[in-house]
XYZ file of C-alpha atoms in Angstrom:
409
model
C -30.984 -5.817 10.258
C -30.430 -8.426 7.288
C -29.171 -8.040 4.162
C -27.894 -10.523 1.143
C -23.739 -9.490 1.703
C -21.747 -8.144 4.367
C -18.536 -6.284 2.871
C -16.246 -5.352 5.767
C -13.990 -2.525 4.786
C -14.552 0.152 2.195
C -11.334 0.321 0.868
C -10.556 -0.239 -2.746
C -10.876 -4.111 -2.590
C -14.364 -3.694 -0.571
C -15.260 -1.486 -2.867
C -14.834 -3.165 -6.015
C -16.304 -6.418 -4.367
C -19.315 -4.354 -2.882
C -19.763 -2.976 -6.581
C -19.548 -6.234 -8.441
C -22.282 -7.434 -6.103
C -24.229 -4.606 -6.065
C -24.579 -4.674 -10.140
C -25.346 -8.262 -9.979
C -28.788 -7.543 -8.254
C -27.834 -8.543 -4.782
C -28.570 -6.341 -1.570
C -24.916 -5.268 -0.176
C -23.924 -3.359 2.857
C -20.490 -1.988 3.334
C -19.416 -2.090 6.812
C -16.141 1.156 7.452
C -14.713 1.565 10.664
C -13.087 4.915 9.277
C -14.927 8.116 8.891
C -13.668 8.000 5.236
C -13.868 5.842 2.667
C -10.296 4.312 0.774
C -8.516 2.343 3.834
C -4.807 3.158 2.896
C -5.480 5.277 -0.274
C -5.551 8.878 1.804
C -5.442 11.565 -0.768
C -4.496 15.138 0.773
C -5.808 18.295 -0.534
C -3.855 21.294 0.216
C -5.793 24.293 1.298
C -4.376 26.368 -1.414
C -6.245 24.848 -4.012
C -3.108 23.124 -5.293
C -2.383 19.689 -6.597
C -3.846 16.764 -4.448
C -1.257 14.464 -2.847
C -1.140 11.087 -1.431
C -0.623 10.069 1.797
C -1.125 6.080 1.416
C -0.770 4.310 -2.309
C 1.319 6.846 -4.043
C 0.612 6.254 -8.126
C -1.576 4.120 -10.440
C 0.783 1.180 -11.345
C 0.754 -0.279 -14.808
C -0.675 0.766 -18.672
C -3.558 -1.790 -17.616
C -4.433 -1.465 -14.095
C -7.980 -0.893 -13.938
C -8.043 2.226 -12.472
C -7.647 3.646 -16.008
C -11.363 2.367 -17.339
C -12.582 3.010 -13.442
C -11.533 6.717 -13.935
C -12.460 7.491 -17.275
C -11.113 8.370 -20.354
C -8.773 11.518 -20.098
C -7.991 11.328 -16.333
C -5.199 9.516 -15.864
C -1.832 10.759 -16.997
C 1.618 9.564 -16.861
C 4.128 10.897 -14.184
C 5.870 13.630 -15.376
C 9.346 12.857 -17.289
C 10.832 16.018 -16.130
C 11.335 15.023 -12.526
C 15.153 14.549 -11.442
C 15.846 10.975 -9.419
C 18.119 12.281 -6.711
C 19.388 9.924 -3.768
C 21.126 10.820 -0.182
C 24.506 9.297 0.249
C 26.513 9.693 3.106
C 24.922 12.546 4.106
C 24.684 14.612 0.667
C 22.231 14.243 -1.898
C 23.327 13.384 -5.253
C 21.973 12.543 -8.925
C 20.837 9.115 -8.752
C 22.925 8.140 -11.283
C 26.093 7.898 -8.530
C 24.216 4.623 -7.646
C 25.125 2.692 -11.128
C 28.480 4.394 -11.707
C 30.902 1.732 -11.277
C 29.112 -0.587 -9.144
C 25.136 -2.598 -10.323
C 22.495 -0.272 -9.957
C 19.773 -1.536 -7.612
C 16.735 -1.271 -9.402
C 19.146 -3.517 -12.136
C 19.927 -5.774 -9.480
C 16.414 -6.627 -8.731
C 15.648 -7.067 -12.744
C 18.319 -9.920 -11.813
C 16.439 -11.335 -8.835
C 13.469 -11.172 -10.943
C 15.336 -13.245 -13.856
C 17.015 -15.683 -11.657
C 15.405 -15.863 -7.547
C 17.282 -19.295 -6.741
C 16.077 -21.782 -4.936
C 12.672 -21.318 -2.305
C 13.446 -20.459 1.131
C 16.298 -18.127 0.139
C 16.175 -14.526 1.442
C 16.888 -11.606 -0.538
C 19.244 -10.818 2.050
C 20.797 -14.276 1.353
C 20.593 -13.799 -2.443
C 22.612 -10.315 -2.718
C 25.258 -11.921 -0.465
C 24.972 -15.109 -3.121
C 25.524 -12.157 -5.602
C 28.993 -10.458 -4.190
C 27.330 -7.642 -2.967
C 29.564 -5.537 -0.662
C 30.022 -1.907 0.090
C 28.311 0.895 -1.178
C 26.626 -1.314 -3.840
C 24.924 -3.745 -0.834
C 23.479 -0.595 1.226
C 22.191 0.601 -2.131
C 20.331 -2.750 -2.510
C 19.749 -3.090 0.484
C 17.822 0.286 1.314
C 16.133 -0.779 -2.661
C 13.830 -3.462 -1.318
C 13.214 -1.979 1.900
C 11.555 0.966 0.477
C 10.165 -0.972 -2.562
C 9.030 -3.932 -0.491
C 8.306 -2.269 2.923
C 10.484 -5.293 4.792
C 14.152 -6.576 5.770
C 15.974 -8.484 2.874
C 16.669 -11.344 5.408
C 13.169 -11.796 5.948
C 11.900 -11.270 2.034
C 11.399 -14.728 -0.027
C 13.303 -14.040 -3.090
C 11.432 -16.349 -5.434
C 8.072 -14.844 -4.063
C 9.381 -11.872 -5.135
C 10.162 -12.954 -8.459
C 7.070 -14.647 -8.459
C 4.847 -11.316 -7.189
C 6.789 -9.312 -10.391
C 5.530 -12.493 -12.965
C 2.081 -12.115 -11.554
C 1.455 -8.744 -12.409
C -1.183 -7.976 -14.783
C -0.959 -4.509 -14.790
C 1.834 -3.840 -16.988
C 4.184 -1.173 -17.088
C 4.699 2.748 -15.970
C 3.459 5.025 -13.428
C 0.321 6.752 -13.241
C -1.611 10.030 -11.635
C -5.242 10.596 -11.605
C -7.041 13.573 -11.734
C -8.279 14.896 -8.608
C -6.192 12.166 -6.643
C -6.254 8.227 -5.674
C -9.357 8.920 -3.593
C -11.454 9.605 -6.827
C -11.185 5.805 -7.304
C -13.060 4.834 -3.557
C -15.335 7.764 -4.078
C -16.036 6.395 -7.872
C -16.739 2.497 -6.954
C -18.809 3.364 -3.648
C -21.510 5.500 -5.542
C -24.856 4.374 -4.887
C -23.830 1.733 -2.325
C -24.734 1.607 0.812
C -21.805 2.442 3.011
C -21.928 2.747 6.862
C -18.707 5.313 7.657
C -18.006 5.120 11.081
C -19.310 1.813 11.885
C -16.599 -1.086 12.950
C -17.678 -4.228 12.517
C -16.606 -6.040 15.802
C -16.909 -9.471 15.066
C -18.669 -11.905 12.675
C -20.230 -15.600 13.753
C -20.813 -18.275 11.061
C -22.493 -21.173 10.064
C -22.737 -22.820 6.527
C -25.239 -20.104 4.484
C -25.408 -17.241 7.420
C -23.230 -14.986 9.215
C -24.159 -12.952 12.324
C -21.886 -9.444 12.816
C -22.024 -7.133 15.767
C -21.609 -3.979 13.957
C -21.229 -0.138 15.254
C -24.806 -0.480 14.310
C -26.031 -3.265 16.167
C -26.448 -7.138 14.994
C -26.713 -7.633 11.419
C -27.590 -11.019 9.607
C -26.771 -11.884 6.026
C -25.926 -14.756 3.904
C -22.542 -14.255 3.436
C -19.836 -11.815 4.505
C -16.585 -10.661 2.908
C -13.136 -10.057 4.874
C -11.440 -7.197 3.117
C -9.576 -6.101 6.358
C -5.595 -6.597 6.513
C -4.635 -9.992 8.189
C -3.229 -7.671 11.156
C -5.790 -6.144 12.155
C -7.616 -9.887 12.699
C -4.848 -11.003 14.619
C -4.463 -8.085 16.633
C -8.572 -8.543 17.750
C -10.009 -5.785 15.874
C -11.967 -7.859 14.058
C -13.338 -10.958 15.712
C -13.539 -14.017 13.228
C -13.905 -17.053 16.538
C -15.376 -19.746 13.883
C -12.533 -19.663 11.621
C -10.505 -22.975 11.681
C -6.854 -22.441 13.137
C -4.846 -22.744 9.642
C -7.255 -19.107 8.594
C -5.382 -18.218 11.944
C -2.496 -19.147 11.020
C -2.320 -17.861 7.503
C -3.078 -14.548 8.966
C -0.436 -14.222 11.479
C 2.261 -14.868 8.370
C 0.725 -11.384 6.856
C 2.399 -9.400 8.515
C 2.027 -5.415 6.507
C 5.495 -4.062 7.012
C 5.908 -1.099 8.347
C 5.180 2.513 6.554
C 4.780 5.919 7.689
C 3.868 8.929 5.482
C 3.496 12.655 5.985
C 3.488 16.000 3.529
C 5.606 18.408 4.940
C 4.817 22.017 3.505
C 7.553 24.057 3.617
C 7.885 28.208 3.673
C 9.143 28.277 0.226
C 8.289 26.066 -2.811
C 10.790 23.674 -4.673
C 12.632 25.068 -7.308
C 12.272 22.068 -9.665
C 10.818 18.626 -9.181
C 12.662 15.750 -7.800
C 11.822 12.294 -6.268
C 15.034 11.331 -3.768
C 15.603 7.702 -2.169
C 17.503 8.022 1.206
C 20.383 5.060 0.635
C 21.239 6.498 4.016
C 18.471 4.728 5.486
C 16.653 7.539 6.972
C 13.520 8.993 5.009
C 12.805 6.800 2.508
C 11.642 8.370 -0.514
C 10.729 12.347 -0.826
C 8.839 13.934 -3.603
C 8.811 17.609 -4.485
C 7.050 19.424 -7.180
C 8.742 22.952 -9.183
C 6.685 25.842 -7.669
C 5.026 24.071 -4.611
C 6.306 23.931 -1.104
C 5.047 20.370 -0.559
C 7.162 17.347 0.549
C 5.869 14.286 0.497
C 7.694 11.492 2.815
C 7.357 8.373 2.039
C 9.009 5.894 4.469
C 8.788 2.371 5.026
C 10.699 -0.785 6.769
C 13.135 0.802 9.608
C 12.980 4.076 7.830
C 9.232 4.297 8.939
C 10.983 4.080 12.731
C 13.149 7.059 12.079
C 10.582 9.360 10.058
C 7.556 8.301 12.946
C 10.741 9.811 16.150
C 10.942 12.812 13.603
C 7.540 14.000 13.096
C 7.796 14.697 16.814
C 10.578 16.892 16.888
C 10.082 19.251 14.030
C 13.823 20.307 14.448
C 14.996 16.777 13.857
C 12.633 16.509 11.173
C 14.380 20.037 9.692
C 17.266 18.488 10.021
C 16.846 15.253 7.790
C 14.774 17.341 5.158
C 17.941 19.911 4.759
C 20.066 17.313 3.782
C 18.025 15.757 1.283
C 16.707 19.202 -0.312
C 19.866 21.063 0.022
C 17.531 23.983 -1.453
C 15.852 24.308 1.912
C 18.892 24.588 3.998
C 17.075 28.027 5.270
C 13.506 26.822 5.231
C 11.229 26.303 7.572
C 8.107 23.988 8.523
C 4.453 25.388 8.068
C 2.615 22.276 8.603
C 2.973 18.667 8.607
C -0.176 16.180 8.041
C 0.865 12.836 9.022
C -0.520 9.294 7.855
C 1.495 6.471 10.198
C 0.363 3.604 8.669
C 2.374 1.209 11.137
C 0.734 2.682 13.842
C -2.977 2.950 12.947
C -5.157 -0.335 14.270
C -6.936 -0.782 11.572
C -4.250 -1.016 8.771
C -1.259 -2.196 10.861
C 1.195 -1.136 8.058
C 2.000 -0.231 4.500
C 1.225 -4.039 2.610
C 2.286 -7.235 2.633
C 4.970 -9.041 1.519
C 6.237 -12.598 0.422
C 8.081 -13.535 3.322
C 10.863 -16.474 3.991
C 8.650 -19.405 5.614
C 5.102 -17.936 4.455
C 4.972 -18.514 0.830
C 1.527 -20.272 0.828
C 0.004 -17.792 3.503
C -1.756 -15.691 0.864
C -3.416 -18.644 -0.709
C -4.634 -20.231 2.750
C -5.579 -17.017 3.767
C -7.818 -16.028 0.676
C -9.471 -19.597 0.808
C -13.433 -19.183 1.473
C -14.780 -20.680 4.869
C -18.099 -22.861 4.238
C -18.950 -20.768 0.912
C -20.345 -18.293 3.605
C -16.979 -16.170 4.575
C -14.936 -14.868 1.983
C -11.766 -12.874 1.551
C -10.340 -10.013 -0.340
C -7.438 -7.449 -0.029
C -3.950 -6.970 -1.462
C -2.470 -9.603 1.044
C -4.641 -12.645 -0.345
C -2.635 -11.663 -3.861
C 0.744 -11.719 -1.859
C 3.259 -13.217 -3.633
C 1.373 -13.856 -6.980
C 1.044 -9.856 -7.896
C 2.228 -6.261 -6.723
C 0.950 -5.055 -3.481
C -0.619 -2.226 -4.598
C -4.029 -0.767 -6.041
C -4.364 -3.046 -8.831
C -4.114 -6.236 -6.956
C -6.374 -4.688 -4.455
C -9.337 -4.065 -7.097
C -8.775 -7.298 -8.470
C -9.030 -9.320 -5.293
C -12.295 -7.729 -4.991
C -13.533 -8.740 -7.996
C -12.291 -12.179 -7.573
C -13.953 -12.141 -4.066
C -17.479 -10.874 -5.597
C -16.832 -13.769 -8.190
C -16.410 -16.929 -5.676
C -19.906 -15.024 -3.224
C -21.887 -15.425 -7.041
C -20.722 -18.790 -7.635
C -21.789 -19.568 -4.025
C -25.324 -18.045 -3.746
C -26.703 -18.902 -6.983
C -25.858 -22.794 -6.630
């Protein structure tokens, strides 16, 4: 089989690549080891007919991500305002607002890292201590950028951080979308071809052609594009044996941290909305909506650890939920869908993150090979935007840009 592009991976950045291609007249074939399309946007539908939920990127990020003109006009809405920020503190959940009473709040403290990062190679974990940061005030912090950044402080780069918040281009607040994150795949794929359920296994180059041994056999084209995480190359589940050694490299600095997800429905719905951070270190953050029985765990860094033991012991799983919705004390568990993020092969985590040491891995790792092999995905933006959707759409499209520039010299 030949074609004029090979996009491997139909999640968002694939997509949007695959798209941009597509409309620019060239013949495009999305490769999808999944059985779904979105990679790590998983939207959940619950069988009641009621809201959809997210099991991988939670919300649209930003007043200009472009999600907003993907979607259409009308069908994408701010968060509500009405939800109460709740956090579990030694064991009892609280109003959030015990975190900034008499000590620095930590989503101020990171507004301060963002200001003023210090010099490269210092840690985050270096820079709080640089800060006075003790007590109460440091686990606050501490648990902050874990769940924020899906990694330990120690090993986060403080000025990429800084650096990651300056690159942003998608502005400010938090967005839903009608009908869920997985309207966005769905919305970018139509009319493409997309092979579901076909891995490619590994992709041979020379200047101008690429051969891939696909789920469907051997499949020639003129270029291909990498939208797979970094991990899942250098854990073999994507064979790239002409790169050079520094693509190598680059990769195994791109590490995703870890992240594991699940929607716990309840027997009883909340009585009001809430999203809770565990400071305790335990669950992450938890989302409840007034009049559903829904829980939605979101859990990354060692958190992931703990919430990953629980989901196999529903009683230690009752447990930790009890104490951070005190209004379930007498509820119990009807079902639990799980999305373990850490643990799936071909993710390998939440996202990536600048790390101490691996500043420049992004860049070396979104470099093109031999204008032939080209590479997208939220880690090739690491360190100079978020790590979300929006930086994963727009390393698609910057992808599609460099294949155009390549194939019409």
């Amino acid at each position: 089989m030949e074609t004029d592009i090979l996009v491997i991976g139909a999640g968002a950045a694939g997509l949007a690549c695959a798209r941009r291609l597509h409309d620019a007249g060239l013949a495009v074939v999305v490769h999808e080891a999944r059985r779904r399309l979105g990679g790590r946007v998983r939207t959940h539908h619950p069988d009641d007919g009621g809201p959809p939920l997210e099991l991988g990127a939670q919300v649209v990020h930003g007043d200009r991500n472009p999600v907003h003109a993907l979607a259409g006009a009308g069908r994408t809405r701010p968060l509500p305002r009405d939800t109460a920020a709740q956090v579990v503190l030694d064991g009892e959940c609280r109003d959030m607002a015990v975190l900034s009473r008499g000590r620095r709040a930590p989503w101020l403290v990171e507004a301060q890292l963002h200001a003023a990062p210090g010099p490269a190679g210092l840690s985050v974990g270096g820079w709080l201590r640089g800060r006075g940061l003790t007590g109460p005030e440091h686990a606050a912090a501490t648990e902050w950028f874990r769940q924020n950044w899906a990694a330990e402080p120690d090993r986060l780069s403080a000025p990429g951080l800084a650096a990651a918040q300056r690159g942003d281009l998608c502005g400010s607040g938090e967005y839903t979308v009608d009908g869920g994150l997985g309207t966005v795949p769905a919305l970018l794929a139509h009319g493409l071809d997309v092979r579901l359920g076909s891995p490619v296994r590994e992709v041979r180059h020379r200047p101008g052609r690429i051969s891939a041994h696909t789920g469907e056999g051997t499949l020639t084209a003129v270029a291909a594009v990498v939208t797979v995480p970094p991990a899942v190359v250098t854990a073999g589940g994507l064979g790239l044996p002409d790169l050079p050694a520094a693509k190598h490299a680059a990769a195994a600095r791109l590490p995703l941290g870890d992240a594991c997800c699940a929607i716990v429905t309840l027997d009883r719905p909340a009585p009001a909305s809430a999203v809770t951070l565990d400071v305790d270190g335990r669950m992450g953050f938890l989302r409840v909506t007034e009049g559903r029985p829904e829980v939605v765990v979101v859990a990354k860094a060692a958190a992931a650890g703990t919430v990953r033991a629980a989901l196999a012991d529903q009683g230690t799983l009752l447990r930790m939920l009890r104490t951070a919705l005190p209004w379930a004390v007498d509820a119990r568990i009807a079902r639990v869908v799980p999305a373990d993020w850490g643990a799936d092969p071909l993710s390998g985590g939440g996202f990536c993150a600048p790390l101490v040491g691996a500043e420049s891995a992004a860049s070396a790792w979104a470099e093109p090979v031999a204008g032939t092999v080209f590479f997208a995905g939220e880690a090739t933006r690491c360190g100079s935007g978020l790590p979300w959707l929006g930086s994963a759409l727009l390393s698609g499209e910057l992808a599609a840009a460099q294949v155009l520039e390549a194939v019409r010299r």
